[in-house]
Coordinates of N, CA and C in Angstrom, one line a residue:
X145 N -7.4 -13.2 -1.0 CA -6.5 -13.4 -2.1 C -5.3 -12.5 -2.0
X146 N -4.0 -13.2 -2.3 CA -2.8 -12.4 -2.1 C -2.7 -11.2 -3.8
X147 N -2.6 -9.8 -2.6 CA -3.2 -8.2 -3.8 C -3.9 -8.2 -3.7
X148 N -4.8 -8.7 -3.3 CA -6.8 -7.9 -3.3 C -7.1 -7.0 -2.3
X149 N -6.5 -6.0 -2.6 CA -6.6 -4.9 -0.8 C -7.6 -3.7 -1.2
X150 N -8.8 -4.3 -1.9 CA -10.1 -3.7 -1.3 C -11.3 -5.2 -1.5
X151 N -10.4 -5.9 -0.9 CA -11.1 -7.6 -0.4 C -12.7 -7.4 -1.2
X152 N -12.4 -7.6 -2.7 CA -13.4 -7.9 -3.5 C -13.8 -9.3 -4.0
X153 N -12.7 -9.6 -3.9 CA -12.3 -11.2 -4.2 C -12.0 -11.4 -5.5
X154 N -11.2 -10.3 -6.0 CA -10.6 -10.3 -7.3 C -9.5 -9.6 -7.2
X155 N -8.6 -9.9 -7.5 CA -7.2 -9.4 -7.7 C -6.9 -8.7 -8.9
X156 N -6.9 -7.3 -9.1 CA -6.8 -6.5 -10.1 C -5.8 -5.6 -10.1
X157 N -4.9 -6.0 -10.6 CA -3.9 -4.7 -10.6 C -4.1 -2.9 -10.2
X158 N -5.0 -2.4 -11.3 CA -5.8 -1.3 -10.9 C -6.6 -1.0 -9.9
X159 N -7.8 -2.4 -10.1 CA -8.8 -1.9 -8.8 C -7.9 -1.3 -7.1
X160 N -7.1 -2.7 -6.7 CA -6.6 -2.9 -6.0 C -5.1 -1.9 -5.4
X161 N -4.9 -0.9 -6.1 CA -4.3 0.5 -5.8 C -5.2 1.3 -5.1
X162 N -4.1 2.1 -4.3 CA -5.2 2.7 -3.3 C -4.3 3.9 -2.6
X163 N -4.9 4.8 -2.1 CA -4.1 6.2 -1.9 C -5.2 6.4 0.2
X164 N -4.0 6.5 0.8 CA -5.0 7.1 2.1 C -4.6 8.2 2.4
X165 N -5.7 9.0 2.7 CA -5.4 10.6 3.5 C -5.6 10.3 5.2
X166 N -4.9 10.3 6.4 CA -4.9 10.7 8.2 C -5.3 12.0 7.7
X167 N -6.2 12.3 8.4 CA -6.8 13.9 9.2 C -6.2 13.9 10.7
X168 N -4.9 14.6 10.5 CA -5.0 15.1 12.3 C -5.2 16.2 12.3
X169 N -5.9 17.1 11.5 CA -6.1 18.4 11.7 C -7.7 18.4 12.3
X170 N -8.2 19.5 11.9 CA -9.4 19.8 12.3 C -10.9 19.0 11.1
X171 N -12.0 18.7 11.4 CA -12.2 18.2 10.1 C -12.3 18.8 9.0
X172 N -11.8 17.9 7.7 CA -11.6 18.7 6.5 C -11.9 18.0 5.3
X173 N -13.1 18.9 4.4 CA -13.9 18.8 3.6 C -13.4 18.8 2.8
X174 N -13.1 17.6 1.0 CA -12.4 17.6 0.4 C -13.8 17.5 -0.8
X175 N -14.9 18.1 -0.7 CA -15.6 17.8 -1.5 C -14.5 18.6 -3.1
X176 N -15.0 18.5 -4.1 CA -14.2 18.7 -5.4 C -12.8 18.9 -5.7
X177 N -12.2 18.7 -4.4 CA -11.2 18.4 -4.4 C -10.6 17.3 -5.5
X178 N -9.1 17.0 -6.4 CA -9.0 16.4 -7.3 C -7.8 15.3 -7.1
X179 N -7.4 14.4 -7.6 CA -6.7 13.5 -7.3 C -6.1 13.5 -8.8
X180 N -5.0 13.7 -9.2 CA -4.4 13.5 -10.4 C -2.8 13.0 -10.7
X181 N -2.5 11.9 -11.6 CA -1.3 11.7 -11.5 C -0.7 12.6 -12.6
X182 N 0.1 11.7 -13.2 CA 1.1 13.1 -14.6 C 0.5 13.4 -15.5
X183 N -0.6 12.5 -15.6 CA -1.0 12.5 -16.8 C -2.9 13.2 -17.4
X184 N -3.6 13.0 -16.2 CA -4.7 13.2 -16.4 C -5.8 13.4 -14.5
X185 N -6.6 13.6 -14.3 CA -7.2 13.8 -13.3 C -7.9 12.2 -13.1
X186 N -7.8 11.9 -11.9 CA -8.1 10.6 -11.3 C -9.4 10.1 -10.7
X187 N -9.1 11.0 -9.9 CA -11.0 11.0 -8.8 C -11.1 12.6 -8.3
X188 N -11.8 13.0 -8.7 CA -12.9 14.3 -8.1 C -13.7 13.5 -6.7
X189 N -13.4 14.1 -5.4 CA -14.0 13.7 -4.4 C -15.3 14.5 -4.6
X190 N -16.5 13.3 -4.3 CA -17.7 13.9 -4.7 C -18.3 15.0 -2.9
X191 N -19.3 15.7 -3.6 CA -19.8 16.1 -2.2 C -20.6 15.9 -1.3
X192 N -19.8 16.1 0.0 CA -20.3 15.3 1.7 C -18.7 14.7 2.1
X193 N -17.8 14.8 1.0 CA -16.6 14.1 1.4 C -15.8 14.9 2.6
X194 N -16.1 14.5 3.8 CA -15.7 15.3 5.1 C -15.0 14.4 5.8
X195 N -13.4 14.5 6.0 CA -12.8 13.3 6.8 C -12.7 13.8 8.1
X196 N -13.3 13.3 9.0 CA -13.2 13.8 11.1 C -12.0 13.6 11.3
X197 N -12.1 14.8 12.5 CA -10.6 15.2 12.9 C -10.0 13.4 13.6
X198 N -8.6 12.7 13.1 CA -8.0 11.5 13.2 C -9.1 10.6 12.4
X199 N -9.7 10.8 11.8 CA -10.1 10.0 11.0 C -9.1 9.7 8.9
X200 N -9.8 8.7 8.5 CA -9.6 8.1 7.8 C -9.7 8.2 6.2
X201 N -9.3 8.4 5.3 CA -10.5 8.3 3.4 C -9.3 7.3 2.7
X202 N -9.7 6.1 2.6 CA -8.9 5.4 1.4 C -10.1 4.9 -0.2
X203 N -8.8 5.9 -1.0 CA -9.5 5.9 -2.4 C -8.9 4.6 -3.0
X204 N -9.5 4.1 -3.6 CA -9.5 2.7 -4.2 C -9.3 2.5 -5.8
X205 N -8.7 2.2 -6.7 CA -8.7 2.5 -7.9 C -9.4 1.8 -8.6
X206 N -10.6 0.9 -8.4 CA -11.9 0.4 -8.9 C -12.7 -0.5 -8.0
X207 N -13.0 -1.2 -8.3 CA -14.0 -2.5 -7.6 C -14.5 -2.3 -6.9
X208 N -15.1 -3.5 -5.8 CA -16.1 -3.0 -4.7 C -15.6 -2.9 -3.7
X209 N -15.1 -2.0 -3.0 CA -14.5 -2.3 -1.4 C -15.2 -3.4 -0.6
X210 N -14.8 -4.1 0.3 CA -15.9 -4.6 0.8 C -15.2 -4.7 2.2
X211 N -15.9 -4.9 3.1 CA -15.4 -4.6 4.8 C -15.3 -3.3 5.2
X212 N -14.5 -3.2 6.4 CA -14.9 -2.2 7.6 C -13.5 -0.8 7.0
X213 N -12.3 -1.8 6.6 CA -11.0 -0.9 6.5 C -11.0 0.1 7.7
X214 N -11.1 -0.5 9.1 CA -10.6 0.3 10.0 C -11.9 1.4 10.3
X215 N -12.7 1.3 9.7 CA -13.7 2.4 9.7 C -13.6 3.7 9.1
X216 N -12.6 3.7 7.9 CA -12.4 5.1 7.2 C -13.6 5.2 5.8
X217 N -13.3 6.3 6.0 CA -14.6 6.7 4.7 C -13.8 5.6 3.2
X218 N -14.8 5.4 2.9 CA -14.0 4.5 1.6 C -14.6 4.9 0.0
X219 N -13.6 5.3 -1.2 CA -14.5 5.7 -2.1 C -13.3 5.2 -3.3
X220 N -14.0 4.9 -4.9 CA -13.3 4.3 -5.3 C -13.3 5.8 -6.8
X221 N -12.1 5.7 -7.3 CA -11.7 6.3 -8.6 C -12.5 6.8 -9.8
X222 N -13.1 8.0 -9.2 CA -14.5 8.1 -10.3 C -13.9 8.5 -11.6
X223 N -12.6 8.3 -12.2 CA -12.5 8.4 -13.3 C -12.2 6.9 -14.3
X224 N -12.3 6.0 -12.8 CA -12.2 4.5 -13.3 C -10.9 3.7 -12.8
X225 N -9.8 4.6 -12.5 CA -8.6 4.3 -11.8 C -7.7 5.1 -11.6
X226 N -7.3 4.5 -10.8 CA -5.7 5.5 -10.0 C -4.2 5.9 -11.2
X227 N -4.1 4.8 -11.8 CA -3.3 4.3 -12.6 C -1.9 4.7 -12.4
X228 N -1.4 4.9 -11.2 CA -0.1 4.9 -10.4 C 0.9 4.0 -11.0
X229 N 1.4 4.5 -12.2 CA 2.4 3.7 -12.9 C 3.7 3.3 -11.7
X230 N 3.8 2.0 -12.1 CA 4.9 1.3 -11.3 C 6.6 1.2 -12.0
X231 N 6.7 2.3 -12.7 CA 8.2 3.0 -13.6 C 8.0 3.8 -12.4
X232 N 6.9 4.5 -11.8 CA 7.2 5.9 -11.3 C 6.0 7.3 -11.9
X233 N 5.9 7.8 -10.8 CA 4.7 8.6 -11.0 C 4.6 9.9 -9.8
X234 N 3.9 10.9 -10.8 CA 3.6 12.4 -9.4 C 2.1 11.9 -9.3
X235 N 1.5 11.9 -7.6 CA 0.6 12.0 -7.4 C 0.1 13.6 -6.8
X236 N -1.1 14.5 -6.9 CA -0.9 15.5 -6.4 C -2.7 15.6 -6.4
X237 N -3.1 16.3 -5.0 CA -4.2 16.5 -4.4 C -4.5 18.4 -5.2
X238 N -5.7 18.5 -5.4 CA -5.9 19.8 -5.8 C -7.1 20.4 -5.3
X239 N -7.2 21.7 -4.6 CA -8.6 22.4 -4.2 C -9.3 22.3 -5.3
X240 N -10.6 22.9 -5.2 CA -11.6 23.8 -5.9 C -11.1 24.8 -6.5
X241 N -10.3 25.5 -6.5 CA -9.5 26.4 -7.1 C -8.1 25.8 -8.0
X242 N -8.0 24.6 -8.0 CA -6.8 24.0 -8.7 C -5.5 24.1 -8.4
X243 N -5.9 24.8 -6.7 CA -4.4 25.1 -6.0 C -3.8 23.7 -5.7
X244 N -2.2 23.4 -5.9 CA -1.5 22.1 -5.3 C -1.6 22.3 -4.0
X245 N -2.3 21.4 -3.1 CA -2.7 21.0 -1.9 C -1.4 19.9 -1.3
X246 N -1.2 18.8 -2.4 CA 0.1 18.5 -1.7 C 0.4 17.4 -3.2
X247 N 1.8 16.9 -3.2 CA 2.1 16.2 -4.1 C 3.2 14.9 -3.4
X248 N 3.0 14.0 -4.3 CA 3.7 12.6 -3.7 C 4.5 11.9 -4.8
X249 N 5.5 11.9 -4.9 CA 6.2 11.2 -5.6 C 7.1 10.0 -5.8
X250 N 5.8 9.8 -6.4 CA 6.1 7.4 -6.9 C 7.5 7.3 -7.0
X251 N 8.4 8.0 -7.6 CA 9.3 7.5 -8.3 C 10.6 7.1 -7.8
X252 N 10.6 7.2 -6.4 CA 11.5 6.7 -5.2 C 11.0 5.6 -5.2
X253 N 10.0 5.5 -5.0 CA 9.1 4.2 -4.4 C 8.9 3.6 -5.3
X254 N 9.1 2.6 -6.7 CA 8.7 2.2 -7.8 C 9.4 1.2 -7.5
X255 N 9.1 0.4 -8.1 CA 10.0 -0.9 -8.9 C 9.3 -2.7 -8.1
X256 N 8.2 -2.0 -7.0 CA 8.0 -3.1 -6.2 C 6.4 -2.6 -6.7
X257 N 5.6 -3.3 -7.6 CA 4.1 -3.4 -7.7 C 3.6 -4.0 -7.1
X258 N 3.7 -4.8 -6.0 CA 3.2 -6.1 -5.3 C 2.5 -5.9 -4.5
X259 N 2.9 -4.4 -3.5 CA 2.7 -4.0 -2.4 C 2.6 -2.7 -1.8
X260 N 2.5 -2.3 -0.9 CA 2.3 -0.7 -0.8 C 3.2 -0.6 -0.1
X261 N 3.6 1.0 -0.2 CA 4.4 1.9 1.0 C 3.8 2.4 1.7
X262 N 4.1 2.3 3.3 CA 3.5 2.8 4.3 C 4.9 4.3 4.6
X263 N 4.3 4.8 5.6 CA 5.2 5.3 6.8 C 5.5 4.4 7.8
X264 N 6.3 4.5 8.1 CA 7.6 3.5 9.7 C 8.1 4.6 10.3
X265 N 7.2 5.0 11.5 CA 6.2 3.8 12.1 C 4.8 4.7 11.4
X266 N 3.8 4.4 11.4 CA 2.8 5.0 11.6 C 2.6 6.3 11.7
X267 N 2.3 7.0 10.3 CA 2.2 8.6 10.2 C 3.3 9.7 9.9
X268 N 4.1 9.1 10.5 CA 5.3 10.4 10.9 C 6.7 9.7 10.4
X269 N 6.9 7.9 10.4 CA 8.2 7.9 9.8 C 8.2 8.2 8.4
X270 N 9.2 7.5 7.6 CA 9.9 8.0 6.2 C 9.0 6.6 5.4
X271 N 8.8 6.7 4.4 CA 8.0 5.7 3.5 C 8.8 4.5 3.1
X272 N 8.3 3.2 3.7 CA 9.2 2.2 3.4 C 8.0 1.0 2.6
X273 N 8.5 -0.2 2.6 CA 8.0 -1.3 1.7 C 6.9 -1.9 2.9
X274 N 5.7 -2.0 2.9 CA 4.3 -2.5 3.9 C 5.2 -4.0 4.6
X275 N 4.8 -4.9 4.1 CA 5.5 -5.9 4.6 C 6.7 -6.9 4.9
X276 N 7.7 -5.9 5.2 CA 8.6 -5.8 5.9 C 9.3 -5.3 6.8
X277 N 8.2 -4.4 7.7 CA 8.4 -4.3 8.8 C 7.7 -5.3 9.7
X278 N 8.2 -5.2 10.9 CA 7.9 -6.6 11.7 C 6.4 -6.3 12.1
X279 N 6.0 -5.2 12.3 CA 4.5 -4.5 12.8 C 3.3 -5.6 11.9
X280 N 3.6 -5.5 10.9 CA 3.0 -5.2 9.5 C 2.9 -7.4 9.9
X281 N 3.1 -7.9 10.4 CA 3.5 -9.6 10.1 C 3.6 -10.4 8.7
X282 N 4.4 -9.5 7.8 CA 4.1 -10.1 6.5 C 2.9 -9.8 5.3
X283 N 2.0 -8.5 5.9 CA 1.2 -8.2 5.3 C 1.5 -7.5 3.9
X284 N 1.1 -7.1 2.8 CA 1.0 -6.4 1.1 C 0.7 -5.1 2.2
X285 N -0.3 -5.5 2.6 CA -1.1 -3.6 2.5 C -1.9 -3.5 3.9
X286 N -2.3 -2.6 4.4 CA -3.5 -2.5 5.4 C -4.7 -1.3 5.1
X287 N -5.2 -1.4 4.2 CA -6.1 0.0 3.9 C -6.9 0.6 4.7
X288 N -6.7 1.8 5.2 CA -7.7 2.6 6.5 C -6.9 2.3 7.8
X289 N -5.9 1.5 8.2 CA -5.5 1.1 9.1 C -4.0 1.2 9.3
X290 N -3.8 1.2 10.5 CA -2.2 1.1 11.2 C -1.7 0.0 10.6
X291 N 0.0 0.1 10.7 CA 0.6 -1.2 10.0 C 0.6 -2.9 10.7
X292 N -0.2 -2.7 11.9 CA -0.8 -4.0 12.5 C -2.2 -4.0 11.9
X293 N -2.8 -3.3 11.2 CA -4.1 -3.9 11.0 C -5.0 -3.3 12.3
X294 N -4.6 -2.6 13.1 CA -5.5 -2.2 14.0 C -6.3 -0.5 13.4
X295 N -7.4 -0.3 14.1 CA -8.1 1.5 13.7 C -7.0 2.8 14.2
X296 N -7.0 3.1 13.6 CA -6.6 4.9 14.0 C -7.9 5.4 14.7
X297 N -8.6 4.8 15.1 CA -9.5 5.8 15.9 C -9.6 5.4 17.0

């Protein structure tokens, strides 16, 4: 279904929002680590949440993932959703200690609900619109995966 990018076979506005972490570092353990937009805390990574070094974690904002997504760890919104307002929004990752780990801000990127922003190319460029680059052949989104749809691993 065109928007269903955790291929549940329902198209949900919320479910179907999704945030990925690349590990090129060494591996790193995000157990209680926090996920929060402006307004309230999102998903608490539960514990065992260990992403391998070049590996993968796409958080999902409800439903049931279903498939491989490249082989990344896959986990969905334990507070019930992402709720990444599409006016514009801070997303910001928090230790165990409530240190800011890193923060992302929607509000460049807004005005297109449809579809996701990647990096161009892969990892390292500047954040543009998913399916409009030529890589990408027309695709919304690729969860856990390069903008062909192929593994990072």
């Amino acid at each position: 279904l065109i928007g269903d990018a955790n291929s549940d076979g329902t198209r949900d506005a919320n479910d179907d929002e999704f945030i990925e972490f690349f590990n090129s570092g060494s591996e790193l353990d995000l157990s209680g680590y926090t996920i929060s937009d402006e307004s309230q805390v999102r998903h608490t990574f539960p514990a065992g949440t260990i992403i391998p070094v070049n590996g993968v974690l796409v958080l999902f904002g409800g439903g049931t993932p279903t498939g491989s997504f490249g082989g990344a760890l896959v986990q969905t919104a334990s507070e019930g959703s992402l709720n990444i307002s599409n006016a514009g929004d801070i997303v910001t990752l928090r230790d165990t200690n409530d240190t800011v780990i890193l923060t992302f801000d929607v509000y460049n990127l807004s005005g297109n609900p449809n579809e996701s922003y990647t990096r161009n190319p892969d990892l390292t460029g500047g954040f543009v619109q998913h399916a409009g680059i030529p890589e990408a052949n027309g695709a919304l989104f690729s969860p856990g995966t390069k903008l062909d749809g192929t593994s990072f691993n």
